[in-house]
XYZ file of N, CA and C in Angstrom:
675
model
N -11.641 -13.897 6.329
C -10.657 -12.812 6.426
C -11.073 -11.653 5.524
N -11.371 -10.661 5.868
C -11.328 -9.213 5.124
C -10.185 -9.023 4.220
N -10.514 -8.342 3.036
C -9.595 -8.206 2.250
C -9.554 -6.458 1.508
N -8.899 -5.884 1.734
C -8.628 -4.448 1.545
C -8.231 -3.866 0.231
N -9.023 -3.407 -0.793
C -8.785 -2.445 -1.672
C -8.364 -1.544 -1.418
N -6.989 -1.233 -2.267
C -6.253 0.654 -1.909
C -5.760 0.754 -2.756
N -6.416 1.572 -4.151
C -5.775 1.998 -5.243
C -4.564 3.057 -5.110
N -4.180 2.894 -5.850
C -3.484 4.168 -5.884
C -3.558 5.176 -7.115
N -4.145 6.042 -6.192
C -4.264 7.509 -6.446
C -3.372 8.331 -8.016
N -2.096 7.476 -7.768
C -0.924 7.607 -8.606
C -1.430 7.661 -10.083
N -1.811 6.502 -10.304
C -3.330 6.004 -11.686
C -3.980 6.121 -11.688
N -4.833 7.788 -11.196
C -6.347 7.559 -11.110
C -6.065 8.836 -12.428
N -7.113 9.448 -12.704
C -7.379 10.540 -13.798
C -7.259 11.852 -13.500
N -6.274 12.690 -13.333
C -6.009 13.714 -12.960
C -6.345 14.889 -13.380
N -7.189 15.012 -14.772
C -8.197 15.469 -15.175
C -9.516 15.493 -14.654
N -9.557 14.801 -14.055
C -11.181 14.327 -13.309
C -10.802 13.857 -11.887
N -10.632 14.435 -10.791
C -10.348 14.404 -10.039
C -11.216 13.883 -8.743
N -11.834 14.923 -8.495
C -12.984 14.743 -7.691
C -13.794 13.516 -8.012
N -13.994 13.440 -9.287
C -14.706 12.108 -10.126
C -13.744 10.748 -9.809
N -12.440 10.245 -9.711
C -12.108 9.639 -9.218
C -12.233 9.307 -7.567
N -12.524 10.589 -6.741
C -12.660 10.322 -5.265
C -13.749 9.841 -5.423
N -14.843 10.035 -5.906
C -16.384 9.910 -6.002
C -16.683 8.370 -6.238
N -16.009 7.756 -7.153
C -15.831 6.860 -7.544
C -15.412 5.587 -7.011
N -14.253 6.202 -5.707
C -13.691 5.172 -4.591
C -14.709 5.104 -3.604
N -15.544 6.530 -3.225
C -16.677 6.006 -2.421
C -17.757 5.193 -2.782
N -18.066 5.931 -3.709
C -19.271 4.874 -4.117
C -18.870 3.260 -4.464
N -17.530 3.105 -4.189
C -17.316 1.860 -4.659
C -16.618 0.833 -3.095
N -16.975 1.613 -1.900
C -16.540 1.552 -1.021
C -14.778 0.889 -0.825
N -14.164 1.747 -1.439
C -12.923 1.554 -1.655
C -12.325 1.806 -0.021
N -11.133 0.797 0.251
C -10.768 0.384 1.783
C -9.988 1.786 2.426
N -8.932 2.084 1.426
C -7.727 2.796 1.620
C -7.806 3.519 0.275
N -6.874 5.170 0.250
C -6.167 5.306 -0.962
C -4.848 5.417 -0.593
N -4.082 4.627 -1.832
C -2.506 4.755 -1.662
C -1.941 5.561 -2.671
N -0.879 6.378 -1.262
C -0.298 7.413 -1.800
C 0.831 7.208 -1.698
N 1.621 7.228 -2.962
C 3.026 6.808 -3.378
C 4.125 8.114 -2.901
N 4.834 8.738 -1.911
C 5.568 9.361 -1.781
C 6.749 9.377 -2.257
N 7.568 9.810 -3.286
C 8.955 9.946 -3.941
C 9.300 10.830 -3.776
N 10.771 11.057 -3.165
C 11.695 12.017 -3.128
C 12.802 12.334 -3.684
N 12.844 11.041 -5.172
C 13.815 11.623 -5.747
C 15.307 11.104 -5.496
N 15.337 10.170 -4.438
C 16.793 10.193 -3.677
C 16.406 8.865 -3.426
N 15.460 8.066 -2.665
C 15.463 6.781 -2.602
C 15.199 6.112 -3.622
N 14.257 6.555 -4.754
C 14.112 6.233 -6.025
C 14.080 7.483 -6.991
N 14.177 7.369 -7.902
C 14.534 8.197 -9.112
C 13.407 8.650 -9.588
N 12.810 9.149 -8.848
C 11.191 9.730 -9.205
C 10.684 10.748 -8.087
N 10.105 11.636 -8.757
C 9.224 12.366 -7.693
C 7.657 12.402 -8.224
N 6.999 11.937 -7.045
C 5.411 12.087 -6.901
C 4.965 13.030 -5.669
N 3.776 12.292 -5.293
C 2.943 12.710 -4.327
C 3.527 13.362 -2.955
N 2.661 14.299 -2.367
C 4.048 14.547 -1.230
C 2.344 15.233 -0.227
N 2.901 15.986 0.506
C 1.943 16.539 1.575
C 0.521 17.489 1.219
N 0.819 17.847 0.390
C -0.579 18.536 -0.203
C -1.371 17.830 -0.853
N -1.184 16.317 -1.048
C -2.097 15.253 -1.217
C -2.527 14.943 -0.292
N -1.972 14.643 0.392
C -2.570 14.560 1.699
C -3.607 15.092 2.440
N -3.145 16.367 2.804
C -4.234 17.041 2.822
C -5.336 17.461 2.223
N -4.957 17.571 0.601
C -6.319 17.993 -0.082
C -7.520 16.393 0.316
N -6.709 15.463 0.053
C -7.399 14.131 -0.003
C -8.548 14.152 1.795
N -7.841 14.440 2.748
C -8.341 14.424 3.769
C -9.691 15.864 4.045
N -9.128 16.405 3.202
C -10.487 17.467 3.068
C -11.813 17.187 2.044
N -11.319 16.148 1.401
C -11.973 15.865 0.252
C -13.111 14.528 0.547
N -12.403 13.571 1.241
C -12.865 12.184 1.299
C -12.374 11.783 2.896
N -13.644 10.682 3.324
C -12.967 10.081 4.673
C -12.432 8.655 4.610
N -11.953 8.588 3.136
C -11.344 7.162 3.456
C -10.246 6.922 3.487
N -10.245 6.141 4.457
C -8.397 6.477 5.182
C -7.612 6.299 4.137
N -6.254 6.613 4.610
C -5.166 7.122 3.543
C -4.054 6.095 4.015
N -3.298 5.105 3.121
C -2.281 4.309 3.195
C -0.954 5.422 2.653
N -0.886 5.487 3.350
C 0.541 6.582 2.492
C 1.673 5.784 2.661
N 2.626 5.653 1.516
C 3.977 4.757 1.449
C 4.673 6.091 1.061
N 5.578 5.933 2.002
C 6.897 6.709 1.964
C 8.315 6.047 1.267
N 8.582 6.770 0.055
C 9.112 6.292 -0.379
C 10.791 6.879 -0.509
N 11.266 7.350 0.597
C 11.918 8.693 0.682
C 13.031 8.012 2.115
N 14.639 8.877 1.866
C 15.573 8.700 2.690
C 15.229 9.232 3.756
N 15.500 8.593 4.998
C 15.523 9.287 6.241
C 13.934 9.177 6.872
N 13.290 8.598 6.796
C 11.831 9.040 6.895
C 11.346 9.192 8.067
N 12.489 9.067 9.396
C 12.490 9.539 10.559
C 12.531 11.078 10.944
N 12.737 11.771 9.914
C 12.566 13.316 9.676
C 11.778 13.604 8.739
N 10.790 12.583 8.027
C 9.990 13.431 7.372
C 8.470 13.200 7.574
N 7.990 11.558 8.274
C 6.810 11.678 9.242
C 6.093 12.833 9.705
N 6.923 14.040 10.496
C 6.061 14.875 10.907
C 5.870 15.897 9.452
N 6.115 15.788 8.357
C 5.814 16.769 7.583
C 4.154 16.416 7.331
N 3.608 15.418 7.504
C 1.985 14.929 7.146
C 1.232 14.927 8.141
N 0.232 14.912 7.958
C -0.911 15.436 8.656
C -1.934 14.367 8.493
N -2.267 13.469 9.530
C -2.680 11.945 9.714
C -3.823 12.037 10.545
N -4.660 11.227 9.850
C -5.613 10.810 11.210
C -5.765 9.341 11.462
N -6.349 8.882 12.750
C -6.282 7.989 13.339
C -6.261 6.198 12.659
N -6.892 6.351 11.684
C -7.385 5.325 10.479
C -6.148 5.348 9.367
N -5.324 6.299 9.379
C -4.451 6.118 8.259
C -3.035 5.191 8.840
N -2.329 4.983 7.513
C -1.288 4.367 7.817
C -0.221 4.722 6.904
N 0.804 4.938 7.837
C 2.519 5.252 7.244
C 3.186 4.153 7.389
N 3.845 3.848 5.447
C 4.694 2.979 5.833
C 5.830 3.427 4.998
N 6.665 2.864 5.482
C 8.596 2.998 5.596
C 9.074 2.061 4.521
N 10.182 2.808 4.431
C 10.807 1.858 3.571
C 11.731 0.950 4.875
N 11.891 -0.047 5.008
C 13.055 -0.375 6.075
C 14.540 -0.228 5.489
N 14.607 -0.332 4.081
C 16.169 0.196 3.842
C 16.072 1.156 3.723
N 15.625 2.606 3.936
C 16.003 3.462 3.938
C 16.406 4.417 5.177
N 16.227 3.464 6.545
C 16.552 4.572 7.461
C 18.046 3.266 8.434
N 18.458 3.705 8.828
C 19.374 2.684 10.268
C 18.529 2.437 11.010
N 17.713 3.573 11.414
C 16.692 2.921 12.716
C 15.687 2.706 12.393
N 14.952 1.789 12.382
C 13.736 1.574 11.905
C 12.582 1.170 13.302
N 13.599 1.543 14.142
C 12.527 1.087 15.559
C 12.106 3.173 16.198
N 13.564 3.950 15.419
C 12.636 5.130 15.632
C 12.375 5.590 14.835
N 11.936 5.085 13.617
C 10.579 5.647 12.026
C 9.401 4.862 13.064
N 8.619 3.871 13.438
C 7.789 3.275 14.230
C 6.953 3.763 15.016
N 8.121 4.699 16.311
C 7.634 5.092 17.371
C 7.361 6.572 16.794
N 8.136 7.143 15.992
C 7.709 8.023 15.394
C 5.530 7.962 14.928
N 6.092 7.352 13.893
C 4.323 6.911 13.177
C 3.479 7.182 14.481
N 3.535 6.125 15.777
C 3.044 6.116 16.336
C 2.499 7.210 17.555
N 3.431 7.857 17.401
C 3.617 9.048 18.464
C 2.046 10.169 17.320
N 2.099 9.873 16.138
C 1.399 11.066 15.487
C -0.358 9.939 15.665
N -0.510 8.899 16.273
C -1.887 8.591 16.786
C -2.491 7.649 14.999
N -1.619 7.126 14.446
C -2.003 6.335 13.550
C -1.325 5.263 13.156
N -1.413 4.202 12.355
C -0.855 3.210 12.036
C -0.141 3.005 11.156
N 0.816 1.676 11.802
C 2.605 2.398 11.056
C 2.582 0.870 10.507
N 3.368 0.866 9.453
C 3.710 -0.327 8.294
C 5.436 0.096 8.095
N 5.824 -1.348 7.344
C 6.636 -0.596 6.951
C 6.950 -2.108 5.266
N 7.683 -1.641 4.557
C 7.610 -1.922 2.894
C 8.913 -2.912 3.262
N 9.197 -3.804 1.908
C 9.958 -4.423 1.601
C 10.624 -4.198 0.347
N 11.578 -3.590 -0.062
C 11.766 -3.659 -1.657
C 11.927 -5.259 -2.040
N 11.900 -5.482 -3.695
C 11.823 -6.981 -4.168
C 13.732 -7.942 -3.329
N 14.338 -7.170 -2.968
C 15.836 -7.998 -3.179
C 15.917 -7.519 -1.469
N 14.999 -7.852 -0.656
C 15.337 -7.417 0.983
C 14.580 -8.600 1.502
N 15.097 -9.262 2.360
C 14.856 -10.675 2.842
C 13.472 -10.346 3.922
N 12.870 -11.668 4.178
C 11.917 -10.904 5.141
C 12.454 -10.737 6.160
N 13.462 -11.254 6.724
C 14.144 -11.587 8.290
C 14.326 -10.203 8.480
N 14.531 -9.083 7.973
C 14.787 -7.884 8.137
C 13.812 -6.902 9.097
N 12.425 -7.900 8.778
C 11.254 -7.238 9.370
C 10.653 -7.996 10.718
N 11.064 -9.019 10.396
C 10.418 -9.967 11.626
C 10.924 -9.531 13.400
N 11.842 -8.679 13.886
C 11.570 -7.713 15.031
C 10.702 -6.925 15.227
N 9.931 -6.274 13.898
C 9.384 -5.293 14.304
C 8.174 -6.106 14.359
N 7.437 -7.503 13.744
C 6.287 -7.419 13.289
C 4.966 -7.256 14.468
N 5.181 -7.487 15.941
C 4.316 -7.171 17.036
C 3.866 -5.911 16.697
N 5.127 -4.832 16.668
C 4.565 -3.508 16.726
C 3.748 -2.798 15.583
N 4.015 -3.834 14.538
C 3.361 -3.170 13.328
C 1.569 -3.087 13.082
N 1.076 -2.487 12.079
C -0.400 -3.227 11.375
C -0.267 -3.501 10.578
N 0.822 -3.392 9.163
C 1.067 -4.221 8.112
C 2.295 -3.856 7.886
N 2.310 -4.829 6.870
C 4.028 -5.458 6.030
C 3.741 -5.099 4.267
N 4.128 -4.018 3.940
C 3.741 -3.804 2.346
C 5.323 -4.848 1.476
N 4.712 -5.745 0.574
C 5.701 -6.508 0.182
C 5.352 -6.104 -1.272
N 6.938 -5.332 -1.800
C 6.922 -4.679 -3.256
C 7.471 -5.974 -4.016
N 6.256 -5.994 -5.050
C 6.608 -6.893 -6.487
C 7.310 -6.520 -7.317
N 7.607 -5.533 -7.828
C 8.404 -4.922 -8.275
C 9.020 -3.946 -7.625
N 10.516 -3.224 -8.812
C 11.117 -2.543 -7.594
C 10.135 -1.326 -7.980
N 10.693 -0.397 -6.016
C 9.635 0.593 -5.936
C 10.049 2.280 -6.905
N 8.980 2.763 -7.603
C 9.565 4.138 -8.688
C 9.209 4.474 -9.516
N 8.280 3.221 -9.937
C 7.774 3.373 -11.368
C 6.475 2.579 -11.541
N 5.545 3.526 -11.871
C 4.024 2.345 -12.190
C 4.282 1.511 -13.271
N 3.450 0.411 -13.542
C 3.708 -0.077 -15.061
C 4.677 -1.306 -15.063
N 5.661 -1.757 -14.451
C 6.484 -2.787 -14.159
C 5.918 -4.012 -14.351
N 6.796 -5.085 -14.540
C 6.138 -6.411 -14.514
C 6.659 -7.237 -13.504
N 5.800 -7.886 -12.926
C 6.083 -8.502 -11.674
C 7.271 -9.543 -11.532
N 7.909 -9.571 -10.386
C 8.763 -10.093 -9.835
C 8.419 -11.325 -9.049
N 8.771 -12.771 -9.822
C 8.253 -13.407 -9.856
C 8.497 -14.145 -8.008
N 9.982 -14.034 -8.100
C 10.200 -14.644 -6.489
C 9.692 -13.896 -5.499
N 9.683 -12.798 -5.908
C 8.703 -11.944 -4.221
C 7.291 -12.801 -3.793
N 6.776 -13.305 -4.908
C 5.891 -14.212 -4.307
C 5.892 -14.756 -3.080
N 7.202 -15.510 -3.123
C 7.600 -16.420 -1.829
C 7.603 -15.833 -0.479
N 7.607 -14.561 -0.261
C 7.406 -13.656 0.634
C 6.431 -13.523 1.309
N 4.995 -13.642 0.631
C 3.797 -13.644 0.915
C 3.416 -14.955 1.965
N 3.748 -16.165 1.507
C 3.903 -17.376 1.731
C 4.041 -17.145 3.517
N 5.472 -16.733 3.168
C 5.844 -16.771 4.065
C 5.785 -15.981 5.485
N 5.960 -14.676 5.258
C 5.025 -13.622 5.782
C 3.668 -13.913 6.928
N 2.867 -14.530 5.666
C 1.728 -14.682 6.065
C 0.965 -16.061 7.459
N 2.248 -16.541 7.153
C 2.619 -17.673 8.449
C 3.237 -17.002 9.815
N 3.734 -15.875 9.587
C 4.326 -14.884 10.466
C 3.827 -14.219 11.077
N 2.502 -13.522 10.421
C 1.976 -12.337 10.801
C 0.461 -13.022 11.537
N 0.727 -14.436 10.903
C -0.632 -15.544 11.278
C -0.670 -15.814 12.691
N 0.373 -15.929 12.938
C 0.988 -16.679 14.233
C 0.715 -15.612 15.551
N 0.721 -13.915 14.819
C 0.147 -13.019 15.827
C -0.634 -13.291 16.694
N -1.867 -13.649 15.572
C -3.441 -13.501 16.340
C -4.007 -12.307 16.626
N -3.590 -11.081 15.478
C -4.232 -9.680 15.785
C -4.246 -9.476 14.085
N -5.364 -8.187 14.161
C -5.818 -7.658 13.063
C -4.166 -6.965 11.942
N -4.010 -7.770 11.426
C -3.050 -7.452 10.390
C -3.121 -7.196 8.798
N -2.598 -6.269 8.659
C -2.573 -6.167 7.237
C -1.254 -6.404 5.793
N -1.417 -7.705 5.081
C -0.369 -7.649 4.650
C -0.780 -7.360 2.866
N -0.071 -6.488 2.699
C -0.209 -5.946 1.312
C 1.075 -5.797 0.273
N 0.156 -6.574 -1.093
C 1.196 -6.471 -2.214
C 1.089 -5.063 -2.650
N 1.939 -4.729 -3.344
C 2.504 -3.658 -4.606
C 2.984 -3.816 -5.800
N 2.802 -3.624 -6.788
C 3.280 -3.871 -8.016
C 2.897 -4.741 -9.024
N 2.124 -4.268 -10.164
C 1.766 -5.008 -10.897
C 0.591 -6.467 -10.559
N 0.019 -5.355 -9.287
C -1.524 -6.383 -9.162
C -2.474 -6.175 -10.237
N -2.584 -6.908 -11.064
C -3.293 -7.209 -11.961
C -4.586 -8.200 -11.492
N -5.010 -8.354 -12.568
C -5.994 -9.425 -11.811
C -5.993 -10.177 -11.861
N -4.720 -11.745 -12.844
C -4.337 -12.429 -12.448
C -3.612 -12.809 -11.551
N -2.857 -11.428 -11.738
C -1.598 -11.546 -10.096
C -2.337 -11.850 -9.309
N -3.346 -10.782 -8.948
C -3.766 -10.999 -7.333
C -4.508 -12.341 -6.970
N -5.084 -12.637 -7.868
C -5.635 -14.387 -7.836
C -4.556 -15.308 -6.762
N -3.386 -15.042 -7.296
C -2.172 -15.296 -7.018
C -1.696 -15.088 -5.411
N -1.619 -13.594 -5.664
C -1.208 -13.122 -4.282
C -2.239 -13.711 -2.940
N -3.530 -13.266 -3.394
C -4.386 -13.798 -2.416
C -4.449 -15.399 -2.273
N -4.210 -16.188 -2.870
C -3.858 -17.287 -2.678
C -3.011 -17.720 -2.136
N -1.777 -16.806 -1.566
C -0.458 -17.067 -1.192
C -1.039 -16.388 0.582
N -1.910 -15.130 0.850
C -2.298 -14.628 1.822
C -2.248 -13.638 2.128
N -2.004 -12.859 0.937
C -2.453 -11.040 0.893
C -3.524 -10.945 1.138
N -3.716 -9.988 1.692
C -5.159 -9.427 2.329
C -5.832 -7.458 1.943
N -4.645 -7.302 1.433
C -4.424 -6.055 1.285
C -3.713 -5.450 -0.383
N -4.160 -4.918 -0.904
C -4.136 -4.762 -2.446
C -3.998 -3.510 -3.296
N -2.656 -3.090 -3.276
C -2.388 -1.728 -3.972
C -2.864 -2.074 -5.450
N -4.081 -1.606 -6.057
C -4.334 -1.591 -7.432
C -4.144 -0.472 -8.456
N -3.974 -0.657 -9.389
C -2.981 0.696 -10.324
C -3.823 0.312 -11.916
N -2.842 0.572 -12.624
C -3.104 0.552 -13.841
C -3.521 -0.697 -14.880
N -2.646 -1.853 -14.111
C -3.302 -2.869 -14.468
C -4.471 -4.129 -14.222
N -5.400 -3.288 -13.449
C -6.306 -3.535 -13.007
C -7.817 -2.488 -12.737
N -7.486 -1.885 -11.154
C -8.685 -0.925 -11.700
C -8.668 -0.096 -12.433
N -7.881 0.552 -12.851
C -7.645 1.736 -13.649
C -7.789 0.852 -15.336
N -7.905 -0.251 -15.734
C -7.662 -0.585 -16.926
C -8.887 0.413 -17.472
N -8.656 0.671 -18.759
C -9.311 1.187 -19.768
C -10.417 0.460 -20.382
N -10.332 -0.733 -20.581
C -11.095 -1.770 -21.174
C -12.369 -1.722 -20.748
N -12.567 -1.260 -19.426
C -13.758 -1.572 -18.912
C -13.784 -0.127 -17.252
N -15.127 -0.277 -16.997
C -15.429 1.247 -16.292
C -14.752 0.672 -14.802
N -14.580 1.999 -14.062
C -13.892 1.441 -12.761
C -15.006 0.219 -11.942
N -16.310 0.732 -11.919
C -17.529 -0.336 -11.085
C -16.872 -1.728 -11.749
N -16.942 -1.937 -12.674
C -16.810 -2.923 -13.245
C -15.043 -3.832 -12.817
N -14.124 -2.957 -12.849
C -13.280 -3.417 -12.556
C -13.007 -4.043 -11.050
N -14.140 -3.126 -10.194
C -13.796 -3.182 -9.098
C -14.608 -4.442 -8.473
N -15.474 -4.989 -9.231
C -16.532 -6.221 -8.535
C -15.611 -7.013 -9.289
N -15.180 -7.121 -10.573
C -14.249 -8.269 -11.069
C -12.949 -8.307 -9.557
N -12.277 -7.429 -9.616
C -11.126 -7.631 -8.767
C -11.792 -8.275 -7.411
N -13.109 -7.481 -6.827
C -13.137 -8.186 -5.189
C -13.855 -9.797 -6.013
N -14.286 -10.173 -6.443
C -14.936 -11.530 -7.017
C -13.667 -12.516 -7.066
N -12.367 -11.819 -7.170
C -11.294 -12.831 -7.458
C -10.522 -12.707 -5.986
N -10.265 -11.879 -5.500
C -9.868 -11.901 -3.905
C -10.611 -12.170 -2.767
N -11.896 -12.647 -3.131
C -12.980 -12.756 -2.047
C -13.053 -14.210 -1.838
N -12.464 -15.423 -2.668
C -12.575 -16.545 -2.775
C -11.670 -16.700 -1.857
N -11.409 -18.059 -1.384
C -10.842 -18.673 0.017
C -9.673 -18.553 -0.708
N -8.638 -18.262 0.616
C -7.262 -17.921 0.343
C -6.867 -19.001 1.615
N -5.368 -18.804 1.830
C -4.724 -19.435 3.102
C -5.312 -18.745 4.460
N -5.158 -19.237 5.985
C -5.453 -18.844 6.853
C -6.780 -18.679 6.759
């Protein structure tokens, strides 16, 4: 099974910019994840559409963008996507979550959609045919730096028996506080997909190359499925 690196962008060095994109290529990094806050679904504002774009002028590696924002059935068309990227939803944040979907899909790229830590999976299991991944938050979503939430684990578990049962190219990805023991963890449970931040590639201790062969060396070992 392939297993997907997608830092996020959120923790990279914003002083050195370009030097961080440079850095995901040469390190053939999968995805970058871009944390969208509006302030209203969580108590934070980040990244928004001119990341987007600068990023897509900058680099061709596709873009995981998490929307982290009310309504996100009206705010899909504010971004500018290509075919390889993926939008995902919060599912508590809209009523319809079958038209945030067709939405994604209508703009010719691939649609996900998130779990906060206290939202059951049963919530998602209608949509999971139509999806390409299931982002399952370890902590709640708003804030980098958090410490993981220990029962979301069980999610993965479970999930991953779900999305198994497909028989198509799926992507299921943690958030929050992947570290590099966590993910030992997660990928053992059947993540395949890996928002990394501050406590991992971005650690200080050691250069990103370095972080980044430690992290795939520990997710590359046999997992479930």
């Amino acid at each position: 099974m392939k297993k997907y690196i997608c830092p996020s962008i959120m923790c990279g060095n914003w002083l050195h910019f370009d030097e961080t994109i440079r850095q995901f290529e040469n390190n053939q990094i999968d995805y970058i994840h871009i944390d969208v806050m509006d302030g209203e679904f969580v108590p934070n504002y980040t990244l928004g559409t001119d990341m987007v774009s600068v990023l897509h002028q900058t680099t061709q590696i596709p873009l995981d963008i998490h929307l982290m924002v009310v309504h996100p059935e009206l705010k899909v068309d504010y971004f500018q996507v290509g075919k390889d990227d993926i939008i995902t939803f919060h599912i508590e944040a809209t009523r319809c979550p079958q038209a945030v979907i067709d939405k994604i899909k209508s703009k010719g790229c691939k649609a996900g959609i998130a779990l906060s830590p206290d939202t059951n999976i049963t919530a998602v299991l209608p949509y999971l045919e139509q999806l390409d991944m299931i982002t399952i938050m370890t902590v709640y979503p708003g804030f980098a730096g958090q410490s993981l939430i220990p029962y979301t684990l069980d999610k993965i578990a479970s999930l991953h028996k779900a999305v198994d049962a497909l028989n198509k190219p799926y992507l299921l990805e943690v958030d929050g506080n992947v570290s590099f023991d966590n993910a030992k963890i997660m990928n053992e449970m059947g993540a395949n997909a890996f928002v990394a931040g501050s406590s991992s590639l971005f650690c200080k201790d050691h250069s990103f190359e370095d972080n980044v062969k430690q992290f795939r060396s520990i997710i590359e070992v046999s997992s479930r499925g």
